[in-house]
mmCIF file of C-alpha atoms and ligand atoms in Angstrom:
data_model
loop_
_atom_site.group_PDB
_atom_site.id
_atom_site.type_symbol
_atom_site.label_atom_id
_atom_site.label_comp_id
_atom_site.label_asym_id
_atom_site.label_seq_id
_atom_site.Cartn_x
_atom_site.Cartn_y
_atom_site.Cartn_z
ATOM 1 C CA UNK A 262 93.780 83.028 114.316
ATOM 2 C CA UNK A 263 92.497 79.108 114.000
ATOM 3 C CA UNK A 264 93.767 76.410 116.832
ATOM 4 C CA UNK A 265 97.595 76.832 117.462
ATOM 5 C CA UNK A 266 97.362 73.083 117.648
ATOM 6 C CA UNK A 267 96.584 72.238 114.629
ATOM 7 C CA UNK A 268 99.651 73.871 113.063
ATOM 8 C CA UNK A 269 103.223 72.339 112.806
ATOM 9 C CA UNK A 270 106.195 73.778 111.871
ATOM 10 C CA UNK A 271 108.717 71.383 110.069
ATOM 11 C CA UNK A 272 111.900 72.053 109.029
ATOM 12 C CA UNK A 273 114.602 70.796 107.247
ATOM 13 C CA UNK A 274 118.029 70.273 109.327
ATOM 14 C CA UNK A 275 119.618 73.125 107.219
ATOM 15 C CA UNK A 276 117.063 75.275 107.954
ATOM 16 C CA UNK A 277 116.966 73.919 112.088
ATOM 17 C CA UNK A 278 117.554 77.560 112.855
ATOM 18 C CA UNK A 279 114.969 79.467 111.208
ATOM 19 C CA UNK A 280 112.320 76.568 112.198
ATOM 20 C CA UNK A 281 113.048 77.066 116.015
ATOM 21 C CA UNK A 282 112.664 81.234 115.749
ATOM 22 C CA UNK A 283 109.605 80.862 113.451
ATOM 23 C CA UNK A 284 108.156 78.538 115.760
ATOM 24 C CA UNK A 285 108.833 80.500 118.890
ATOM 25 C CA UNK A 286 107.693 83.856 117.571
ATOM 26 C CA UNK A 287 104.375 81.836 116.438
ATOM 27 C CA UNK A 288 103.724 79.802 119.479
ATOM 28 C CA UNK A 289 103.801 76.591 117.611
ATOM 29 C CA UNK A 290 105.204 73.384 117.967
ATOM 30 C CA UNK A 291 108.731 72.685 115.450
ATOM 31 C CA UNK A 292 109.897 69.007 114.326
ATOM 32 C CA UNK A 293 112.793 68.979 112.655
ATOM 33 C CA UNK A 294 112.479 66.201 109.437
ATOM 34 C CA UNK A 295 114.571 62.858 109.625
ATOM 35 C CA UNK A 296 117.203 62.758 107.030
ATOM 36 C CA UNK A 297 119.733 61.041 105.371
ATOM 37 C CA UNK A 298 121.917 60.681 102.241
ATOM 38 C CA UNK A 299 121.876 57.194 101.002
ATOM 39 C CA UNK A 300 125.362 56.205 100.287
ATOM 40 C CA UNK A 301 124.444 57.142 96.271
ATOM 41 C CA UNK A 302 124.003 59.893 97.196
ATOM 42 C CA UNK A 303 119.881 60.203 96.869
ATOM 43 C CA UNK A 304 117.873 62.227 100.030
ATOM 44 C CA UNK A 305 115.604 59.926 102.214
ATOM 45 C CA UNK A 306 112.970 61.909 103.879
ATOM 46 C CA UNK A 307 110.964 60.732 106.841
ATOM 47 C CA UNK A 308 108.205 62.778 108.666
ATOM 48 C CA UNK A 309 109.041 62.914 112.580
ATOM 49 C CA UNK A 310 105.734 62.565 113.640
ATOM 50 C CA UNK A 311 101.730 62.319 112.448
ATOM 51 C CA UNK A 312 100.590 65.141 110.568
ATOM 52 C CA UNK A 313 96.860 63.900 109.387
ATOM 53 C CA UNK A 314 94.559 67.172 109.336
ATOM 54 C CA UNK A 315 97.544 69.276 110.390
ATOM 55 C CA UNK A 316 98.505 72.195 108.705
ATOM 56 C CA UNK A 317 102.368 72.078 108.008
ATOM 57 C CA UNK A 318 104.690 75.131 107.145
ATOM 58 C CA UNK A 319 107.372 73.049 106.135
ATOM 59 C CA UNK A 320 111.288 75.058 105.915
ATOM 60 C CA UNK A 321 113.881 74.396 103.684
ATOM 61 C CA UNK A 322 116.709 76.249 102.481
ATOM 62 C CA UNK A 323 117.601 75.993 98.641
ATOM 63 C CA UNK A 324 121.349 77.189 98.712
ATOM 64 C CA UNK A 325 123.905 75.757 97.945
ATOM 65 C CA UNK A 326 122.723 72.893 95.795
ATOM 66 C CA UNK A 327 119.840 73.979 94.642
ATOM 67 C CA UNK A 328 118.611 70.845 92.792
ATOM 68 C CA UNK A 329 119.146 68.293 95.679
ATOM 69 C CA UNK A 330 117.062 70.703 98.462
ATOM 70 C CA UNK A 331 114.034 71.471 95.945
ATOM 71 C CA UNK A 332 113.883 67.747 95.224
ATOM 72 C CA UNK A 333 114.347 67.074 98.861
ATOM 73 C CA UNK A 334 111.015 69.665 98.982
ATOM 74 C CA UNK A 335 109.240 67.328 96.677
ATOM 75 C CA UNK A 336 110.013 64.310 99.061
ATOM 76 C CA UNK A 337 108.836 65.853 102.538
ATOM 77 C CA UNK A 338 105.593 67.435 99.978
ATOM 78 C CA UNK A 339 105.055 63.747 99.128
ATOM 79 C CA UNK A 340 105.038 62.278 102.276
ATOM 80 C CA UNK A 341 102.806 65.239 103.514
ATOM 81 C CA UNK A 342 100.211 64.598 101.166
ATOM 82 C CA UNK A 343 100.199 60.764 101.522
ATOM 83 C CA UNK A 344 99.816 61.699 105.515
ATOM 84 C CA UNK A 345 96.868 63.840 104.584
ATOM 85 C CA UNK A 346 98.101 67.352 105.953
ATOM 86 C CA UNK A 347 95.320 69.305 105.804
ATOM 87 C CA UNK A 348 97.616 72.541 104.329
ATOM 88 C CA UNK A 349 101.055 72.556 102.941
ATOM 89 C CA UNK A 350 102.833 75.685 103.630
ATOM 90 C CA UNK A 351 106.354 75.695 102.017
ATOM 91 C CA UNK A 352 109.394 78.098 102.766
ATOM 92 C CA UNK A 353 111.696 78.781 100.853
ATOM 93 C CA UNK A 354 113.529 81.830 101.732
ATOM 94 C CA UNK A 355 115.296 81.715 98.566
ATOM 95 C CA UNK A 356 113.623 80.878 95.925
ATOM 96 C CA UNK A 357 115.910 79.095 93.756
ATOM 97 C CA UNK A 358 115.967 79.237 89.950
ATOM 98 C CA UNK A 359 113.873 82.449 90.098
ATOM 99 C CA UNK A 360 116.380 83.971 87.656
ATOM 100 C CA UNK A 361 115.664 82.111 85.012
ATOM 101 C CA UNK A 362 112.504 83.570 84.717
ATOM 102 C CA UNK A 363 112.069 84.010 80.320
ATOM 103 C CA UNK A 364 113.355 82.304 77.582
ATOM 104 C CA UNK A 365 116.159 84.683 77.128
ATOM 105 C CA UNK A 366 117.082 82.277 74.400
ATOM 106 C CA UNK A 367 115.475 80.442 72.039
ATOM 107 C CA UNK A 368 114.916 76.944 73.228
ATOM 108 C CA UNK A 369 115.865 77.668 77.083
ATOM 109 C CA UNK A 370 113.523 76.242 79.555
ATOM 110 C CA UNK A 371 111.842 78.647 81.839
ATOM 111 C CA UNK A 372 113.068 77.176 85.072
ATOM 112 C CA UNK A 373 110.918 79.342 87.434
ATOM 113 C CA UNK A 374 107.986 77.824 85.487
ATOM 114 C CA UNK A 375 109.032 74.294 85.907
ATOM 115 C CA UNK A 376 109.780 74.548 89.574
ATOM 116 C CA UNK A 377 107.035 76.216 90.655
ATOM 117 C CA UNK A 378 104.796 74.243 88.299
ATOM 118 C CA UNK A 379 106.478 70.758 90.170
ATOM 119 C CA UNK A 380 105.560 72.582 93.734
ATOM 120 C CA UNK A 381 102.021 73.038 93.198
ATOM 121 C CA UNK A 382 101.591 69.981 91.413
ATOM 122 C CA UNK A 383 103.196 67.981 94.124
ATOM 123 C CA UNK A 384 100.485 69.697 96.513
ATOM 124 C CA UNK A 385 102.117 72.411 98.101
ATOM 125 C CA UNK A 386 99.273 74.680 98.984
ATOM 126 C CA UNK A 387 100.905 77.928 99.739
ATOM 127 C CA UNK A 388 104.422 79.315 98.957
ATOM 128 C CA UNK A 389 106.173 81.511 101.209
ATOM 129 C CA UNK A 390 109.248 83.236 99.701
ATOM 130 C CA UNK A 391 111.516 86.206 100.303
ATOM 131 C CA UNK A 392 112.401 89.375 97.866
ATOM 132 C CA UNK A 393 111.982 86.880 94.572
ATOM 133 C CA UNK A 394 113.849 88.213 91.646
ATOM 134 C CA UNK A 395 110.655 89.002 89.892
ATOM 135 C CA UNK A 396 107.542 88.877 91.977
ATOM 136 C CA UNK A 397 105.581 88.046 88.380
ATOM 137 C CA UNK A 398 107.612 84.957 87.996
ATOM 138 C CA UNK A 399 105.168 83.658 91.121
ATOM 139 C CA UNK A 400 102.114 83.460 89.024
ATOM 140 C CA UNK A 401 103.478 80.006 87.957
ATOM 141 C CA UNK A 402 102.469 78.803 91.545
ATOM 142 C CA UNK A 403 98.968 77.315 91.531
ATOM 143 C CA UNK A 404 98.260 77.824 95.122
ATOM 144 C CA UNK A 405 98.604 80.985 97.440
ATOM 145 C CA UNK A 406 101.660 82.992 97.435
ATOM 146 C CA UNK A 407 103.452 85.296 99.401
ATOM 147 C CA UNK A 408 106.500 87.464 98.972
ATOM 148 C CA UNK A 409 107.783 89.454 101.959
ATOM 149 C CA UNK A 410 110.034 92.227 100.726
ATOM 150 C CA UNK A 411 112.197 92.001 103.953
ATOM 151 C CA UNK A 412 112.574 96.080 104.768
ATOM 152 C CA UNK A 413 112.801 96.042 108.322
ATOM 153 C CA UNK A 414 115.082 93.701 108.509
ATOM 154 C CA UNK A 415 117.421 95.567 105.990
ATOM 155 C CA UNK A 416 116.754 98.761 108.159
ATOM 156 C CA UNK A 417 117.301 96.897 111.410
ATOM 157 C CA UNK A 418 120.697 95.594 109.783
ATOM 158 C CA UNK A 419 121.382 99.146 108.547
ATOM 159 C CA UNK A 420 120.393 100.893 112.440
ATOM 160 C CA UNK A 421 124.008 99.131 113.321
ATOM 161 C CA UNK A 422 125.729 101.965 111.434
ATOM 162 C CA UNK A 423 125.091 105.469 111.121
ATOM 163 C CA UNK A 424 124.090 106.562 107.962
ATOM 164 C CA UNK A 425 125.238 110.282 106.985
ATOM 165 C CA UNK A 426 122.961 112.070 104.544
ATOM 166 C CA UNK A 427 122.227 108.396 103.028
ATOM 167 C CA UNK A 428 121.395 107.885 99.174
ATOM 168 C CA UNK A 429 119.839 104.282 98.199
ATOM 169 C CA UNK A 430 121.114 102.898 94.681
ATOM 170 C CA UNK A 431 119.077 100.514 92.489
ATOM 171 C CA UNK A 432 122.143 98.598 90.574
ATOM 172 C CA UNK A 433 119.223 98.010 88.134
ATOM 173 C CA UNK A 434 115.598 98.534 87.020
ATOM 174 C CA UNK A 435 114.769 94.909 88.357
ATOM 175 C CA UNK A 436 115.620 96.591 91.668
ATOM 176 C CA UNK A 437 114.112 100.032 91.508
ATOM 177 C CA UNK A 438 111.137 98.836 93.346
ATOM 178 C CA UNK A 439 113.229 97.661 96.652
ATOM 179 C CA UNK A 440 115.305 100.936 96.009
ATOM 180 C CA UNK A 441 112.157 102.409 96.639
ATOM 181 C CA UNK A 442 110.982 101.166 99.488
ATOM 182 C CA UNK A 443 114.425 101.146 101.525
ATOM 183 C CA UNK A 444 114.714 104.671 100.947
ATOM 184 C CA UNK A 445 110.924 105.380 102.099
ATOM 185 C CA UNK A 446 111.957 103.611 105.561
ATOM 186 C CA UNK A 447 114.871 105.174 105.523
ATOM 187 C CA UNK A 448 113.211 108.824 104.635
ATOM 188 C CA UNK A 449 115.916 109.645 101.808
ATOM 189 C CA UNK A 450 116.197 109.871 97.887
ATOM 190 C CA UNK A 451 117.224 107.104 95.639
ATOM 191 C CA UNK A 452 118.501 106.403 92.025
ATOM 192 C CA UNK A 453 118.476 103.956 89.313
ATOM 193 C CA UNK A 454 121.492 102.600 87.670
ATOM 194 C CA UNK A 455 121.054 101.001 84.565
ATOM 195 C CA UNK A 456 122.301 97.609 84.190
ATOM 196 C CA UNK A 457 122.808 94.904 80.608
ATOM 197 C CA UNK A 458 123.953 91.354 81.014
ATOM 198 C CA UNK A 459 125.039 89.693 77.891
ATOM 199 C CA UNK A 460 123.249 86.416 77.901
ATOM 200 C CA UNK A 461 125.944 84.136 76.531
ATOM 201 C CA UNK A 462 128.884 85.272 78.530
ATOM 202 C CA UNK A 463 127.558 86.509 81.676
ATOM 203 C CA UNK A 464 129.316 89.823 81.279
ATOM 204 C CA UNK A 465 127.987 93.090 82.942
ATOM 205 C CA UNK A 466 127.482 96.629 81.603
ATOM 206 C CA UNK A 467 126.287 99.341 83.429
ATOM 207 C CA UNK A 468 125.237 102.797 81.833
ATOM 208 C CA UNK A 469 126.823 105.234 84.360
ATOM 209 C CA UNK A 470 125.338 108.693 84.693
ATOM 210 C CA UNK A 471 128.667 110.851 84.428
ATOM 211 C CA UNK A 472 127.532 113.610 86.237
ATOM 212 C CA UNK A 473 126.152 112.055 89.396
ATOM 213 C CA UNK A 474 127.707 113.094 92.106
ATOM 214 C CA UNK A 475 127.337 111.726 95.920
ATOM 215 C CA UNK A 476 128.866 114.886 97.807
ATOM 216 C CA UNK A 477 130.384 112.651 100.304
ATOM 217 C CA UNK A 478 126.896 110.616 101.297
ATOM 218 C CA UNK A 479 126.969 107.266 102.331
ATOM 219 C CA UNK A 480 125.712 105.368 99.870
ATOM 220 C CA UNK A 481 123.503 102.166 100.156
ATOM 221 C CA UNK A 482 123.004 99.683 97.209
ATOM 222 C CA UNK A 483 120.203 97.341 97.959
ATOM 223 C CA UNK A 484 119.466 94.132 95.615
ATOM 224 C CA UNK A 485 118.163 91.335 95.784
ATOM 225 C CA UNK A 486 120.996 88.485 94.948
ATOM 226 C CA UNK A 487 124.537 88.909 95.338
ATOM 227 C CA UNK A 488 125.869 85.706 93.313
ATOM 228 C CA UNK A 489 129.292 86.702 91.741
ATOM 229 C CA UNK A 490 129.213 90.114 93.133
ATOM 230 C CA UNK A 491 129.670 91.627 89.862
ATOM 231 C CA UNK A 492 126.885 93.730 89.800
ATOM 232 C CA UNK A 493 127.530 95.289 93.797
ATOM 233 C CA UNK A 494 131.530 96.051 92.675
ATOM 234 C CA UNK A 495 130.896 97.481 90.008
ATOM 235 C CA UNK A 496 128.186 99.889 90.969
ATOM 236 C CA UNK A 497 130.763 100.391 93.992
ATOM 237 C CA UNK A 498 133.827 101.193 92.606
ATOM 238 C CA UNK A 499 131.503 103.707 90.051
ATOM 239 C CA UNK A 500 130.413 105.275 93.568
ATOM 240 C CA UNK A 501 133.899 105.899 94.968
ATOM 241 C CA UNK A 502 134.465 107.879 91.597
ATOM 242 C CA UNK A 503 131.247 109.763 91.692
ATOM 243 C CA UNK A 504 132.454 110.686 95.512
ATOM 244 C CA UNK A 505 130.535 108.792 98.007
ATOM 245 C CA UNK A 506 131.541 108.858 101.560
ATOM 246 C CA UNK A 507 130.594 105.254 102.961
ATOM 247 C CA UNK A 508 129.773 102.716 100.401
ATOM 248 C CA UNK A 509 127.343 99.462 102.154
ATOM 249 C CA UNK A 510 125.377 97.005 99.975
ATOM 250 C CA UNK A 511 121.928 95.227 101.393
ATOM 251 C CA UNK A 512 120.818 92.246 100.243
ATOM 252 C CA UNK A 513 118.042 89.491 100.431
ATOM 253 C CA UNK A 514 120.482 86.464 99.513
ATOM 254 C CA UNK A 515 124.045 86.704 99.920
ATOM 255 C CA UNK A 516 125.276 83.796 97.167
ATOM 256 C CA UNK A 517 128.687 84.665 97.506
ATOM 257 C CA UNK A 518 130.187 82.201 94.456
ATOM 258 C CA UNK A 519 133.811 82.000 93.032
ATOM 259 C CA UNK A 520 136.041 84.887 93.900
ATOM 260 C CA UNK A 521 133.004 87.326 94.739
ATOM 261 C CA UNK A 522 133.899 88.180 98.086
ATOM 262 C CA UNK A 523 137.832 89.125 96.826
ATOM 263 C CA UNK A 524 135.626 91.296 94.083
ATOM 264 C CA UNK A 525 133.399 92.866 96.587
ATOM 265 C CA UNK A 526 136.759 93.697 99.114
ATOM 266 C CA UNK A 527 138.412 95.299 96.611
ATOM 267 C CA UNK A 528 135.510 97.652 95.152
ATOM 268 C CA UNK A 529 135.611 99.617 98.206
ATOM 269 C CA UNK A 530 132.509 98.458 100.402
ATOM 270 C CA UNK A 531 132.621 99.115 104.072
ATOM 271 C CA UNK A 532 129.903 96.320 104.318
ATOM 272 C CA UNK A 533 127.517 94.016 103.092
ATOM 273 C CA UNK A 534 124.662 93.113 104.738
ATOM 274 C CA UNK A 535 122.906 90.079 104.003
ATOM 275 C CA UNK A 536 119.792 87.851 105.186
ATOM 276 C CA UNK A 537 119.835 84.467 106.400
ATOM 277 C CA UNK A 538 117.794 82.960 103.660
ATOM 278 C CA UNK A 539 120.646 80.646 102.502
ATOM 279 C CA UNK A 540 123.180 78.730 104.384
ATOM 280 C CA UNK A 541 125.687 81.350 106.139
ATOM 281 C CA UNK A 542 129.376 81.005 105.234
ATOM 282 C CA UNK A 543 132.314 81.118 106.936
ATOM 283 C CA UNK A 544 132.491 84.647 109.436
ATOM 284 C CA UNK A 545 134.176 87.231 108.021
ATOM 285 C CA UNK A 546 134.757 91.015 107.980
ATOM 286 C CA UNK A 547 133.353 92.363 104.960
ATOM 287 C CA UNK A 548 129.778 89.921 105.607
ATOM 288 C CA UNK A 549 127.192 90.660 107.908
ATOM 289 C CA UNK A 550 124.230 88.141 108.303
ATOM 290 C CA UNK A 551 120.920 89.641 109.716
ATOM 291 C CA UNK A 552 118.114 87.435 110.835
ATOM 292 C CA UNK A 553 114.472 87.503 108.822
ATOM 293 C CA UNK A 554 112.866 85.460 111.095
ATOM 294 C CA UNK A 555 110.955 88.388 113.027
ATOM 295 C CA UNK A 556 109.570 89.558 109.454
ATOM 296 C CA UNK A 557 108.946 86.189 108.218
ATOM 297 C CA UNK A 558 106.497 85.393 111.252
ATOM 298 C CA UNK A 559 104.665 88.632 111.236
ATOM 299 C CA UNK A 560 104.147 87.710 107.497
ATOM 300 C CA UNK A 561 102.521 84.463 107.948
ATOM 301 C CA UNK A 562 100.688 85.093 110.975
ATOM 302 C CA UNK A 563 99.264 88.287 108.775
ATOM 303 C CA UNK A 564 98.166 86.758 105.817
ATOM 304 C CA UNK A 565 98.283 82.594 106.354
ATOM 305 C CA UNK A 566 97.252 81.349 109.896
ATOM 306 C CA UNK A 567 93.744 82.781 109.893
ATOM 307 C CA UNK A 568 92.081 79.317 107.965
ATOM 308 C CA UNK A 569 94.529 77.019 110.157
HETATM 309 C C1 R5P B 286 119.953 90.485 88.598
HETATM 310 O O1 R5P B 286 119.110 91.004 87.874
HETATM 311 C C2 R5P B 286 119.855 90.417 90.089
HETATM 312 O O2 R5P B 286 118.913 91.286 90.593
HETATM 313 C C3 R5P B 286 121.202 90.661 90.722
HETATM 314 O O3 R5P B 286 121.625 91.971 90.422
HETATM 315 C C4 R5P B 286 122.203 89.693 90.194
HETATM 316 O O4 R5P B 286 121.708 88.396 90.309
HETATM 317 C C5 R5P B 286 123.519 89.799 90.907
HETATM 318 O O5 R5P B 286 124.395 88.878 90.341
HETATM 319 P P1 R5P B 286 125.946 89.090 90.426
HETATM 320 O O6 R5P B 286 126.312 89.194 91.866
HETATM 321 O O7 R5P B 286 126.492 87.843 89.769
HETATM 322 O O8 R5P B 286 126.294 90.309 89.647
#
């Protein structure tokens, strides 16, 4: 590993937390940015201290408002390269936008492209990011890249229960990959459920086997985003007819908009665990937040701070 010194760890005050754990599991030194909302409303950024012929891992967390914290991204990037950093390494545990990843239809913009187009033009030299919805969509990014598909730490939230005879469920092929490897670490089988969203109205269809049958196994449905939890009920309340025993959904970044978490409670989940990759909301039963920090670390010291 280079000089310890010469690496800082910046973070953005909403992601204060994950700054201070990175740091600490890294042995480096963690500012937290100056900030401020102007009273129209635009971000001011201000860098807390020197950071000529540093390299930076800079944090920020994209959710909720999305648009305000990648532009706030593009600020602290800015000021970075003006203060000649010698390497920009941006967080974000969430990659926002990744969703829109095609042009699904005619004349939509391809808003993966655009952001991560706008990050490496800015300067950002490498891109850290969590689980993204497609890893392909990355490509976009000029620099170095680096997706951690956060296992452990959906196996270290899972050791807090005990699975009987457990069965992982991919709510869709986009997922079959993560199915895959949480059932490796957890040394059972998994299965694919087929999933169609109709592009204009949102609207969800899933082509149910009808003769699967869970024998009483807990069941665990891992994905990536939960946003209005329409995908995890559904695939739920499916599972309670195709007789699970315990029903418990994983997943990278817990969105939780509009009336998802009523959804979720009444689909029959006994749990859903989710990563704190986006601002945690209120505490409550049904949510469990589990920390990625560990995995994060061991990531970048792996593959990023050998050319500090
Ligand atoms: C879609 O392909 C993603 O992997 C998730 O399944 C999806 O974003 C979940 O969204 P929602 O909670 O709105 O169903």
């Amino acid at each position: 590993m280079g000089s310890q010194h010469n690496v800082l760890v910046l973070s953005f005050p909403n992601a204060d937390d994950l700054g201070r754990s990175i740091s600490q599991l890294l042995g480096l030194k963690h500012r937290v940015i100056q900030y401020k909302i102007f009273p129209d409303g635009e971000s001011y950024v201000r860098l807390p201290e020197e950071v000529s012929g540093k390299h930076v891992i800079l944090i920020q967390r994209t959710y909720p408002e999305p648009d305000k914290r990648i532009v706030e991204a593009v600020l602290a990037t800015d000021a970075l390269v003006s203060h000649k950093a010698s390497l920009i390494t941006l967080i974000l545990p969430y990659l926002t936008y990744a969703r829109q990843d095609k042009e699904f239809l005619k004349g939509e913009a391809v808003s993966v492209r655009a952001v991560l187009k706008l990050l490496s033009s800015m300067g950002v030299d490498n891109l850290v990011v969590i689980d993204v919805h497609k890893p392909e969509s990355l490509k976009h990014f000029k620099g170095r890249y680096l997706n951690v598909i956060p296992v452990n730490t959906w196996v270290k939230c899972l050791s807090k229960i005990n699975l009987v005879n457990p069965a992982v469920i991919a709510p869709d092929i986009g997922a079959a990959g993560r199915a895959e490897a949480l059932s490796k670490a957890l040394g059972c089988d998994y299965f694919i459920i087929r999933k169609a969203r109709d592009r204009v109205t949102g609207e969800i269809k899933h082509e149910l086997p009808e003769r699967l049958s869970m024998n009483g196994r807990d069941v665990v449905v891992v994905d990536d985003i939960i946003s209005t939890g329409g995908t995890i009920a559904n695939i739920a309340k499916y599972l309670r007819s195709a007789s699970a025993g315990r029903i418990y959904a994983v997943a990278s970044h817990g969105l939780f908009v509009k009336d998802s978490l009523e959804k979720l409670r009444s689909s029959g989940l006994s749990k859903v665990f989710v990563l704190n990759t986006v601002l945690a909301r209120e505490a409550e039963d049904l949510v469990e937040y589990c920390d990625v920090s560990k995995e994060l670390a061991d990531a970048i010291k792996e593959s990023l701070l050998g050319d500090s």
